[in-house]
Coordinates of C-alpha atoms in Angstrom, one line a residue:
X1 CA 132.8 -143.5 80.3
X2 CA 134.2 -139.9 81.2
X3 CA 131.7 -139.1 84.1
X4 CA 127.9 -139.1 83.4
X5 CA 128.5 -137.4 79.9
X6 CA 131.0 -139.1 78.3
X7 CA 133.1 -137.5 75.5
X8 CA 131.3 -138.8 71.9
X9 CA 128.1 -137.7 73.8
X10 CA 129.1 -134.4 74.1
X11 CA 131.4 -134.2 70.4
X12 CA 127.7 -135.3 69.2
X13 CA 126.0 -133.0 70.9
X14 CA 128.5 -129.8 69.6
X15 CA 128.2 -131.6 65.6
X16 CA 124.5 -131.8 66.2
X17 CA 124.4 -127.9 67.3
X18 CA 126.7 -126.6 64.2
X19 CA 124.5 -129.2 61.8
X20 CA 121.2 -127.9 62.8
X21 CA 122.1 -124.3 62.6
X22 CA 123.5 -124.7 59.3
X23 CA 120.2 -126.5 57.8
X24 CA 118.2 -123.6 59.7
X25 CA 119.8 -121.1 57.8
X26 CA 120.0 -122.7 54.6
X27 CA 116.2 -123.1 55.5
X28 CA 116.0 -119.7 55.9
X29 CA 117.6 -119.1 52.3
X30 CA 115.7 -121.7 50.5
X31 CA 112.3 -120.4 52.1
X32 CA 113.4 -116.8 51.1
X33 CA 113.4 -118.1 47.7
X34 CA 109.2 -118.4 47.5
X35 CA 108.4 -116.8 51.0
X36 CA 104.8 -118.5 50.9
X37 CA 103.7 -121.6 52.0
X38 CA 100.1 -123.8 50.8
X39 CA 98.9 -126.7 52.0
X40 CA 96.7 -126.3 48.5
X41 CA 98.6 -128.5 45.7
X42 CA 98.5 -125.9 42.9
X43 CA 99.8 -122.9 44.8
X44 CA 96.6 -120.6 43.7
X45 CA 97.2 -117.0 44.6
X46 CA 95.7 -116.0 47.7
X47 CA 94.9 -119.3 49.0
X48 CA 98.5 -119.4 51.1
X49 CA 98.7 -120.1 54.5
X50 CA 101.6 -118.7 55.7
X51 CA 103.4 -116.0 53.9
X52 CA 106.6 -114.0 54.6
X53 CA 106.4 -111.3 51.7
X54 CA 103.8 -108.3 51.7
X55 CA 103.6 -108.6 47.6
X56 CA 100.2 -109.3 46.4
X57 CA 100.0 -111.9 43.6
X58 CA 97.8 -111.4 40.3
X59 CA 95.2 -113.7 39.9
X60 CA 95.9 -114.0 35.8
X61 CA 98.5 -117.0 35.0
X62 CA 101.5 -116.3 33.4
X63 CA 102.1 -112.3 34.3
X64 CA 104.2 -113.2 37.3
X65 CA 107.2 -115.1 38.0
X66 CA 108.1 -117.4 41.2
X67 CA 111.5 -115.5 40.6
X68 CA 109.9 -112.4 40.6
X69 CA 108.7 -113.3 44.3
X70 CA 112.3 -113.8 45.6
X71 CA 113.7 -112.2 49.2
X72 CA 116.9 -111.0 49.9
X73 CA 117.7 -112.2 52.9
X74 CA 121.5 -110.8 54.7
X75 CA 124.2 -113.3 54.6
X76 CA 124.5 -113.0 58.6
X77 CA 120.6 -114.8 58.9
X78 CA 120.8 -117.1 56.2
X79 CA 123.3 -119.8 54.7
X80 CA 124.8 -117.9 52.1
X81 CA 122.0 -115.2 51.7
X82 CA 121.1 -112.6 48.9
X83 CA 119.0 -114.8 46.1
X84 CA 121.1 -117.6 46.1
X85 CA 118.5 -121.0 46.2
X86 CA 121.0 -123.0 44.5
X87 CA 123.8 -122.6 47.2
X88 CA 121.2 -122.6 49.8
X89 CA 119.7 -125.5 48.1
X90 CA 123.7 -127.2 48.5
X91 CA 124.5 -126.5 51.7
X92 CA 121.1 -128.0 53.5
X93 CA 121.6 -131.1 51.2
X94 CA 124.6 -131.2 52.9
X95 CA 124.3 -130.2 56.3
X96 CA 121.7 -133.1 56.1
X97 CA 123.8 -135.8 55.2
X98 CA 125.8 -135.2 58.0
X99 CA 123.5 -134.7 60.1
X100 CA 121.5 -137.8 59.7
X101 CA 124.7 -139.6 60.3
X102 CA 125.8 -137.8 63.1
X103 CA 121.6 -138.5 64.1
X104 CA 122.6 -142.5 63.2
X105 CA 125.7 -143.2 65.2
X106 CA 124.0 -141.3 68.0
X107 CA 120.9 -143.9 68.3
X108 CA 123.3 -146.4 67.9
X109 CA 126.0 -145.2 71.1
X110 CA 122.8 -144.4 72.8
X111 CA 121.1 -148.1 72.8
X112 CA 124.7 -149.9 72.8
X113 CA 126.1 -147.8 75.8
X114 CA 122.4 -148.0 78.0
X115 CA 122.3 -144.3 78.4
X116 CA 118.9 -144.5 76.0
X117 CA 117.0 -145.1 79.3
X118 CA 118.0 -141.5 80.7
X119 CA 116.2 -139.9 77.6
X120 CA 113.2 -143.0 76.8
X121 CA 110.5 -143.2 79.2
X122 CA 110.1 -146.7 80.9
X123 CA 106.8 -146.1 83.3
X124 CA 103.8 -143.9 82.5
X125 CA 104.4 -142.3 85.7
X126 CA 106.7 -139.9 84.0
X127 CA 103.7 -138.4 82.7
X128 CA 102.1 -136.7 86.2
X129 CA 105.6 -136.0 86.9
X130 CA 106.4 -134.3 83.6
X131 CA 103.0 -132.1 84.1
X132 CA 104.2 -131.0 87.9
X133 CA 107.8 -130.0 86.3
X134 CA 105.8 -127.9 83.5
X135 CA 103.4 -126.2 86.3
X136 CA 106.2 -125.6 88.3
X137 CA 108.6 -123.7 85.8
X138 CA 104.9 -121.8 84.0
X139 CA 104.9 -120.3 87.7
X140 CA 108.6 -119.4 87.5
X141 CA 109.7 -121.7 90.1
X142 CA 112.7 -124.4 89.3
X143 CA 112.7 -128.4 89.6
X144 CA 115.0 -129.2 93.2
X145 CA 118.5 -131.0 92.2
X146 CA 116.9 -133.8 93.1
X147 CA 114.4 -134.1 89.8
X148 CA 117.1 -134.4 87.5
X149 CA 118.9 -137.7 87.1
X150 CA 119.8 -136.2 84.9
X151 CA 116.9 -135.1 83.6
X152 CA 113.9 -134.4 84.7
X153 CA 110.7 -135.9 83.5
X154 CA 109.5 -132.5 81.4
X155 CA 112.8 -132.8 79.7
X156 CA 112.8 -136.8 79.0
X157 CA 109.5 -136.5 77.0
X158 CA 111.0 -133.5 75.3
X159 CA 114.0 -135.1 74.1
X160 CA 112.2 -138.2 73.1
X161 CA 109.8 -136.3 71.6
X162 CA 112.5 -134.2 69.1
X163 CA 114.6 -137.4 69.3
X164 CA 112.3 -140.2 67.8
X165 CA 109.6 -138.4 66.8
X166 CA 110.6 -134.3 65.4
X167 CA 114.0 -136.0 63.7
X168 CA 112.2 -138.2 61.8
X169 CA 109.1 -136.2 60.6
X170 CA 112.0 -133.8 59.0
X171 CA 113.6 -136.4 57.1
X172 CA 110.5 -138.4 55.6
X173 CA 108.8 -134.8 55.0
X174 CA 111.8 -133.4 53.4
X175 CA 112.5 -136.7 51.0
X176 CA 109.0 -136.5 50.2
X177 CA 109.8 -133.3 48.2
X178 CA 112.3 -135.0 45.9
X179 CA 110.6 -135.2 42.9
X180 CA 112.9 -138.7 42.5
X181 CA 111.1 -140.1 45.1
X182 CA 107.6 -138.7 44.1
X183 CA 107.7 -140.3 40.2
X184 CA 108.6 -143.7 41.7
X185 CA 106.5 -143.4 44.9
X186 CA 103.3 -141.3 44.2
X187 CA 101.4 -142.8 47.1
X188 CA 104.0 -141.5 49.7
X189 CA 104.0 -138.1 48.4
X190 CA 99.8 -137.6 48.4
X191 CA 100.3 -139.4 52.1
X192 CA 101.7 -136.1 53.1
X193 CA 99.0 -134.3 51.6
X194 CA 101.4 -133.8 48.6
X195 CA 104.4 -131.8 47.6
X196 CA 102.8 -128.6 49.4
X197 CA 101.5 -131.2 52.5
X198 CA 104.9 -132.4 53.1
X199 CA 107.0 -128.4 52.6
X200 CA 104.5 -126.9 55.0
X201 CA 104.8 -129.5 57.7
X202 CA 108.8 -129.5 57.1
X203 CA 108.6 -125.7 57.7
X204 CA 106.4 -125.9 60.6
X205 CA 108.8 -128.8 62.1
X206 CA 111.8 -125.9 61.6
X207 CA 109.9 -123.5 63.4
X208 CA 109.4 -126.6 66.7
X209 CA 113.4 -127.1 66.7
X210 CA 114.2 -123.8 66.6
X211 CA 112.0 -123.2 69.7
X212 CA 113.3 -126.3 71.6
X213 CA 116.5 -124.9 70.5
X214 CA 116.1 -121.3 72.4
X215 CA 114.2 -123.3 75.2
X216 CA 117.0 -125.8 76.0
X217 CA 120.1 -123.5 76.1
X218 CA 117.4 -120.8 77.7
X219 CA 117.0 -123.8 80.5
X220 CA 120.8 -124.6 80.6
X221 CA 121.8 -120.8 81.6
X222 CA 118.3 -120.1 84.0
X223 CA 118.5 -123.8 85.6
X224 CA 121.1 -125.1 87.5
X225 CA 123.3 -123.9 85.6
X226 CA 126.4 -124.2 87.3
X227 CA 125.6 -128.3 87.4
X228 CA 124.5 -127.8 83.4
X229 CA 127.7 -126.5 82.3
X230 CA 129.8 -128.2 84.3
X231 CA 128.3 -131.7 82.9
X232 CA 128.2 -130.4 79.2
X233 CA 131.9 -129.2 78.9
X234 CA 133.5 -131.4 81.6
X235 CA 131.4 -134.7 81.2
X236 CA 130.3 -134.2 85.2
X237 CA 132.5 -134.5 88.2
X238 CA 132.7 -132.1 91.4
X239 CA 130.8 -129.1 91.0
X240 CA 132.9 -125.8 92.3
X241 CA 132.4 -122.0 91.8
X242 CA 135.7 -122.4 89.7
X243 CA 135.1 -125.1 87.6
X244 CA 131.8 -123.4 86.8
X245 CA 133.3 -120.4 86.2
X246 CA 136.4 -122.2 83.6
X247 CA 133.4 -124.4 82.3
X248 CA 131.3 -120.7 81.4
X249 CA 134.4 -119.1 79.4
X250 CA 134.8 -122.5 77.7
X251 CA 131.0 -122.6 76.6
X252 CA 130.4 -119.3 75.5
X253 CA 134.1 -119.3 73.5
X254 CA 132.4 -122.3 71.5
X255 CA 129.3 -121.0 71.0
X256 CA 131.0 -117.5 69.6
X257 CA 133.2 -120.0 67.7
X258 CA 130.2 -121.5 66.1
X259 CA 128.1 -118.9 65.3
X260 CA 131.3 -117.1 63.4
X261 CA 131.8 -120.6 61.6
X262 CA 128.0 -120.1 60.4
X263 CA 127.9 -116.4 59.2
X264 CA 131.8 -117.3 57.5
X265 CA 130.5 -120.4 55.5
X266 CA 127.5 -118.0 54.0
X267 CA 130.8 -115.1 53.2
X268 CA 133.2 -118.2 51.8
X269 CA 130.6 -119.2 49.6
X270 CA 129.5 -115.2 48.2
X271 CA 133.5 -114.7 48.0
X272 CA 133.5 -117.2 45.0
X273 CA 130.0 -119.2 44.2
X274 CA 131.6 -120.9 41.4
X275 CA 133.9 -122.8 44.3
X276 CA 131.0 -123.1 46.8
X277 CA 128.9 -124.7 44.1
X278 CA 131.9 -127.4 43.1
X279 CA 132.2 -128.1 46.2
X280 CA 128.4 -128.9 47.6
X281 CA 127.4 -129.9 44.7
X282 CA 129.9 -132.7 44.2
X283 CA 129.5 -133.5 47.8
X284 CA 125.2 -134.0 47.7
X285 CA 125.9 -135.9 44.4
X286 CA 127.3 -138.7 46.9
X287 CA 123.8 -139.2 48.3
X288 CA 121.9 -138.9 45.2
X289 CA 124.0 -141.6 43.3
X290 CA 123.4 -143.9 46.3
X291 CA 119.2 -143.3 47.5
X292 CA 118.0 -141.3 44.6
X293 CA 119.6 -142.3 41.0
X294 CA 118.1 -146.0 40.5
X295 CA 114.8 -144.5 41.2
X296 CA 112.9 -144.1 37.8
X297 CA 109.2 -143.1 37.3
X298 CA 106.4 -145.8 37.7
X299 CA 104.9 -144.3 34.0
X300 CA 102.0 -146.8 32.8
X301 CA 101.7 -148.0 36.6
X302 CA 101.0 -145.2 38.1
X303 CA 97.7 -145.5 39.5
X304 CA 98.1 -142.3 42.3
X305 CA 96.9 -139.3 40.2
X306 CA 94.2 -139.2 38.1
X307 CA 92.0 -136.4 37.1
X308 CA 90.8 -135.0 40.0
X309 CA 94.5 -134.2 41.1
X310 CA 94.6 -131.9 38.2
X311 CA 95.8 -128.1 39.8
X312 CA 93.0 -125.1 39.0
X313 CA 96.4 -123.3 39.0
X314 CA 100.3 -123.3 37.2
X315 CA 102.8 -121.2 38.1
X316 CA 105.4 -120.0 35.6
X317 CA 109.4 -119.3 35.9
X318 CA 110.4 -117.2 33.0
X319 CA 108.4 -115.3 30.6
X320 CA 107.5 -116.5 26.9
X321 CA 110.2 -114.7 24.4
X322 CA 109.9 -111.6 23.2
X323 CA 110.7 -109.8 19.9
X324 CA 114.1 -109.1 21.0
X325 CA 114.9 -112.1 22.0
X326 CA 113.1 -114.6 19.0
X327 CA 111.6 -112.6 16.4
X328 CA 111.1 -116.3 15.1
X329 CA 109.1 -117.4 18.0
X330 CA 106.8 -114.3 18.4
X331 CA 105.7 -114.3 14.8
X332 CA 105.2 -118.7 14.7
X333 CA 103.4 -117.5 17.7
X334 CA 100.7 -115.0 16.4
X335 CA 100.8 -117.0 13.3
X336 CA 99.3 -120.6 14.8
X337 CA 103.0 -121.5 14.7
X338 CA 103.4 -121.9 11.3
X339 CA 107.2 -121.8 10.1
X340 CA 108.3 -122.5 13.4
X341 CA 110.6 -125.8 13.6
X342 CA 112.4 -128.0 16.2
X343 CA 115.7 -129.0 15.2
X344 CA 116.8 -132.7 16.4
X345 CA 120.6 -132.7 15.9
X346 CA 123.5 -135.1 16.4
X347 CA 125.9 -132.4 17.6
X348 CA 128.8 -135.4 17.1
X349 CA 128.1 -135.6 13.7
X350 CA 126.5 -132.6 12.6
X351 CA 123.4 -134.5 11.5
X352 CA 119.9 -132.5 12.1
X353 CA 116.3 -133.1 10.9
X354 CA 113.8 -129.9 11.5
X355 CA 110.5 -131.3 12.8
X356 CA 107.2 -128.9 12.6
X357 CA 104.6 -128.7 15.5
X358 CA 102.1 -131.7 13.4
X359 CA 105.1 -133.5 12.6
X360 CA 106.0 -133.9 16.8
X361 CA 101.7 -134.7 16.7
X362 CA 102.5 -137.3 14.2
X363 CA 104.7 -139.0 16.5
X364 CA 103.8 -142.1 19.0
X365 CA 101.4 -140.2 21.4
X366 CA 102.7 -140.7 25.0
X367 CA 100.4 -139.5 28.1
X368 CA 99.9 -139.4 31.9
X369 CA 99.7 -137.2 34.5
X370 CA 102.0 -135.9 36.8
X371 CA 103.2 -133.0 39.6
X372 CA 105.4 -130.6 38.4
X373 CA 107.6 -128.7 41.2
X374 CA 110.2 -126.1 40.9
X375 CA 113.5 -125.8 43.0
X376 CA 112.2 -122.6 44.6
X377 CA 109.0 -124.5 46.3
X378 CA 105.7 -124.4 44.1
X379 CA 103.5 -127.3 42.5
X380 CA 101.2 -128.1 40.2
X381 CA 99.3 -131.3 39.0
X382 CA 98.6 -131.6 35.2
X383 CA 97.9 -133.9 32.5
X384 CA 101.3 -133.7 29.8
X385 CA 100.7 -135.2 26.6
X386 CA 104.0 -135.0 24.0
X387 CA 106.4 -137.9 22.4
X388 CA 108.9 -139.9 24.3
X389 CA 112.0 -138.6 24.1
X390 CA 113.4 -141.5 22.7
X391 CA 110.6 -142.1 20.0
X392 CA 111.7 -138.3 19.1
X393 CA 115.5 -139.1 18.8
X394 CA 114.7 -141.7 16.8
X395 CA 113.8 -139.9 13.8
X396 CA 117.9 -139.7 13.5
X397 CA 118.1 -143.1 13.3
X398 CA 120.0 -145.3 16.0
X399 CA 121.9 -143.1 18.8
X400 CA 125.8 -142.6 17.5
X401 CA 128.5 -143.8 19.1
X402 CA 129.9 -141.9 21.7
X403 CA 126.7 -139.9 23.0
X404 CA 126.3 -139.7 26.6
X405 CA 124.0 -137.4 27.0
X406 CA 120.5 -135.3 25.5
X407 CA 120.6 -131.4 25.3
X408 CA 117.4 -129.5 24.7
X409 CA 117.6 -125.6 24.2
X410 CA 114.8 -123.0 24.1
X411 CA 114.1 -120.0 22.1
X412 CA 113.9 -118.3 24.8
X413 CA 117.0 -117.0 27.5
X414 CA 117.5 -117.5 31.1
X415 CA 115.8 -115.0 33.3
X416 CA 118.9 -113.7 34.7
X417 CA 123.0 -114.8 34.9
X418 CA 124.6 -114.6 38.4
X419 CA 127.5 -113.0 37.5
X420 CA 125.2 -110.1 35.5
X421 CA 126.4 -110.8 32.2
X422 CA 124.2 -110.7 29.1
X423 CA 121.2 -113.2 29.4
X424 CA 121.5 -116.5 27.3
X425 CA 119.8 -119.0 25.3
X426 CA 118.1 -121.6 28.2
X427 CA 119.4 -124.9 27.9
X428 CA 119.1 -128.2 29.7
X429 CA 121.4 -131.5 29.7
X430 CA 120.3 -135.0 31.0
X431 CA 121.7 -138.3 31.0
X432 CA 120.7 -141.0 29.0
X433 CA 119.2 -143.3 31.3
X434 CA 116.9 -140.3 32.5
X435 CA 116.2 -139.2 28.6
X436 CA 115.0 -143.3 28.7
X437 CA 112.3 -142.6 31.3
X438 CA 108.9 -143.4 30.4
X439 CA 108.0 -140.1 31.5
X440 CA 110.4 -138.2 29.6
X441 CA 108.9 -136.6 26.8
X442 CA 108.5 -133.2 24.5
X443 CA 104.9 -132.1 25.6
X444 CA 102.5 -130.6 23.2
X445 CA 99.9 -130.5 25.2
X446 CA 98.9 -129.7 29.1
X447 CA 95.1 -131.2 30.2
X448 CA 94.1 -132.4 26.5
X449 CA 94.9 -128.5 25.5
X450 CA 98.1 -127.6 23.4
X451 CA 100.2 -126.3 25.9
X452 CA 100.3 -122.4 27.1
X453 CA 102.5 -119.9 25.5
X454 CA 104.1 -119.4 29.3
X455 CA 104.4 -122.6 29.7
X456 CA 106.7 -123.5 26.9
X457 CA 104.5 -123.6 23.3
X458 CA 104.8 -125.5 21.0
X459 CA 106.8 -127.7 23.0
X460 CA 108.3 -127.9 26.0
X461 CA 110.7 -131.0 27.4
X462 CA 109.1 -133.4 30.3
X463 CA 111.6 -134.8 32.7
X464 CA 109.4 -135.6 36.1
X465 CA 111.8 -137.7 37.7
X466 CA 113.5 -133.9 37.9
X467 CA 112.4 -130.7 39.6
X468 CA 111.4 -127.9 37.1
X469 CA 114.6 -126.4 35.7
X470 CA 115.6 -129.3 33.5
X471 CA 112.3 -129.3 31.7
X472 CA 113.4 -127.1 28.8
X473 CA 110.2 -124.3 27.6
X474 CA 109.9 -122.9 23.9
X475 CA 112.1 -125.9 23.1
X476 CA 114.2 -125.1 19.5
X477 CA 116.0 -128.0 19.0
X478 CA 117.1 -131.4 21.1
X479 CA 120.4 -132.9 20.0
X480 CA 122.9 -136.2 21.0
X481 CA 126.1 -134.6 22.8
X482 CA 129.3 -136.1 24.0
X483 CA 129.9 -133.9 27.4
X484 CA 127.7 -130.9 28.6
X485 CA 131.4 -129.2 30.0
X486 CA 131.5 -128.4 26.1
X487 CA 128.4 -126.3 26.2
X488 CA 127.5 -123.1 28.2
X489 CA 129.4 -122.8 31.4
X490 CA 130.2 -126.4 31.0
X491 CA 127.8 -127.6 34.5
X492 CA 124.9 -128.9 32.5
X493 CA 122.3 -125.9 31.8
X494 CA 121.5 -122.8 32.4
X495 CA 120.4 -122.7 35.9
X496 CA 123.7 -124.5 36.7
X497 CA 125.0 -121.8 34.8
X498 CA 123.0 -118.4 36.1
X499 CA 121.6 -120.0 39.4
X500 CA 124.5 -122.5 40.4
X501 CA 122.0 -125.6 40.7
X502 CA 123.3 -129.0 40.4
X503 CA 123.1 -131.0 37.5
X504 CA 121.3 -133.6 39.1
X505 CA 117.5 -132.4 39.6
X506 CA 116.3 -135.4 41.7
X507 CA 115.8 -133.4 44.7

């Protein structure tokens, strides 16, 4: 040991500070994206909680985007700032994945070195004692020397408390929002009173670290400080005016350090978002092809939702085309969508079929119910009726060789590109062995009803082991491909393309 602290308690300690402000600020960024929060499953306008925007939302369906409710936040708050959820989305994936294993070794120095019984209550008497520290500092007094060995019995229960108990609640709350984990574990999910349950509570257990935060390095400066620094930076040892004093400049030249790392992670990744997203992206797709990738939907199992789960409520992200942008669509549209087709292609070997809207009907009929969540935050429970994907794909007869992946495309175009260039057709690529999903499937329908123009009509593409921007709307045509680099901005759909999101929509 190096004195009372040793050194990987205090290496910890500075990983764990530059870990939780980066997932605070990417926090920040992904919360800017839909600055509302519900503890209601469907997201109703005007039923929120908590909200962080002054806009007032229509009451009508389908008039208003989620995108349309995005904040800017500045790049010096937020991790990397101005409208970018799909960085933002990157860089807390990542901040977590070190962080729980900077959280892991921790426990696991902690119990294996004994120092877990400075932090973990052994009597109940720490209770009494921990209400005289709290009296004492609500009357502005401070806790002699002599309480703190090392700490006192206030700050024991705190730790423990943010330890064993805070940590944890983030982690299970903030997996229960993968929409992975929800297809193949229902029950969890509705434990947390569902996809809106476990995001509130995530938020609210944000808001209790950052205030432990400001109250622990408040308490460092305003008690005892000399002794507080001294441990912290020199591990313990004699305590002397000049010691202090070297231990002060040392402290507050890391914490400046720090907080300059922070705001130049959020300006890296605006300087070139095209890197930023290669490189976080790649990085998170490490923990999603080890927790999250063998998880597949329950489908005929699934026994959590039923009717009564069904949402009074469905947002929308993107608008149904327009003239100028599928003169096809619009007139199929007001015309009960007659002459309107779906193509489904084999792009390898330029074979296509067109399919009409009763042709998909005449199909195998594939149903269930499921929650449908978008990357930006909302829900909503409904009923999808439509045809497997792979009952569709079959109409082409047996998959050719070489196809590795699907690729459905809409008649309608993204909402917006990042770089500002012209808007384009919206696409979506996914893997075979999630195309194989029993709940994978080109819907027709939404609660026994054939599905709403701003929800995708005719048909829209079903893939709930993903969050919302794989699921293709207006869908035009589905086709085998070899590799998505040879389509669009070669990362796998369009809000890879226009939004930098990752491939990989499992969380």
């Amino acid at each position: 040991m190096d004195g009372d602290f040793p050194l990987w308690l205090r290496a910890q300690h500075l990983l764990n500070f530059v870990l939780i402000g980066m997932l605070i600020r990417s926090g920040i960024e992904i919360l800017s994206s839909l600055p509302r929060l519900w503890w209601r499953k469907d997201c109703a306008p005007g039923t929120e909680w908590l909200k962080f925007t002054r806009r007032e939302l229509p009451k009508e369906e389908g008039v208003y985007t989620s995108l349309m409710d995005e904040k800017s936040v500045h790049p010096v708050l937020s991790l990397p700032g101005r409208e970018n959820i799909g960085l933002g989305r990157h860089w807390h994936g990542l901040s977590v994945m070190f962080w729980v294993l900077n959280g892991i070794i921790y426990i696991i120095l902690l119990f294996a070195t004994g120092l877990w019984r400075r932090i973990v209550p052994t009597s109940w008497d720490v209770v009494p004692e921990a209400w005289d520290s709290l009296l004492m500092y609500l009357s502005l007094e401070v806790p002699d020397i002599s309480h703190f060995e090392p700490y006192d019995a206030l700050q024991m229960l705190g730790y423990t408390f943010v330890i064993f108990i805070l940590a944890p609640l983030q982690m299970l709350t903030g997996v229960a929002m993968s929409p992975a984990i929800r297809s193949r574990f229902p029950w969890y999910v509705k434990m947390w009173g569902g996809h809106q349950g476990a995001r509130s509570l995530h938020f609210i257990g944000l808001v209790i670290f950052t205030g432990f935060i400001v109250m622990h390095v408040s308490l460092v400066f305003l008690v005892h400080r000399d002794r507080n620094i001294v441990n912290m930076v020199f591990g313990g040892g004699e305590v002397t005016t000049a010691r202090a004093a070297q231990a002060m400049v040392i402290m507050v030249a890391v914490i400046v350090a720090v907080i300059v790392f922070w705001i130049a992670l959020s300006y890296w990744s605006l300087a070139d978002r095209v890197r930023a997203q290669g490189f976080t992206a790649g990085f998170t797709e490490i923990g999603r092809k080890i927790f999250l990738n063998h998880l597949r939907p329950l489908g005929a199992r699934k026994k959590a939702y039923t009717d009564k789960d069904i949402s009074e409520f469905h947002w929308t992200n993107g608008l149904p085309p327009t003239e100028e942008e599928s003169k096809l669509w619009v007139e199929a549209r007001d015309n009960d969508w007659e002459g309107l087709t779906i193509t489904v292609r084999d792009d390898i070997n330029d074979v296509e079929k067109t399919l009409t809207v009763e042709d998909l009907k005449n199909l195998p009929r594939h149903s269930y119910i499921a929650t449908h969540t978008c990357m930006q935050g909302w829900s909503a429970t409904s009923r999808w009726t439509g045809v497997r994907l792979t009952d569709l794909m079959d109409v082409l007869g047996p998959r050719p060789e070489g196809a590795r992946y699907l690729l459905a495309e809409s008649y309608g175009l993204a909402q917006k590109m990042y770089d500002n260039r012209p808007r384009e057709p919206f696409y979506a690529a996914i893997d075979l062995d999630t195309m194989a999903e029993e709940e994978s499937i080109l819907a027709y329908e939404r609660n026994d009803h054939p599905v709403d123009d701003h929800l995708g009509a005719p048909a829209r593409l079903r893939v709930e082991s993903n969050h919302g921007y794989k699921h293709v709307k207006w869908v035009s045509r589905v086709m085998w491909i070899r590799d998505y680099a040879d389509y669009g901005d070669g990362r796998g759909g369009t809000r890879e393309d226009s939004a930098l999101q990752a491939f990989n929509g499992r969380i």
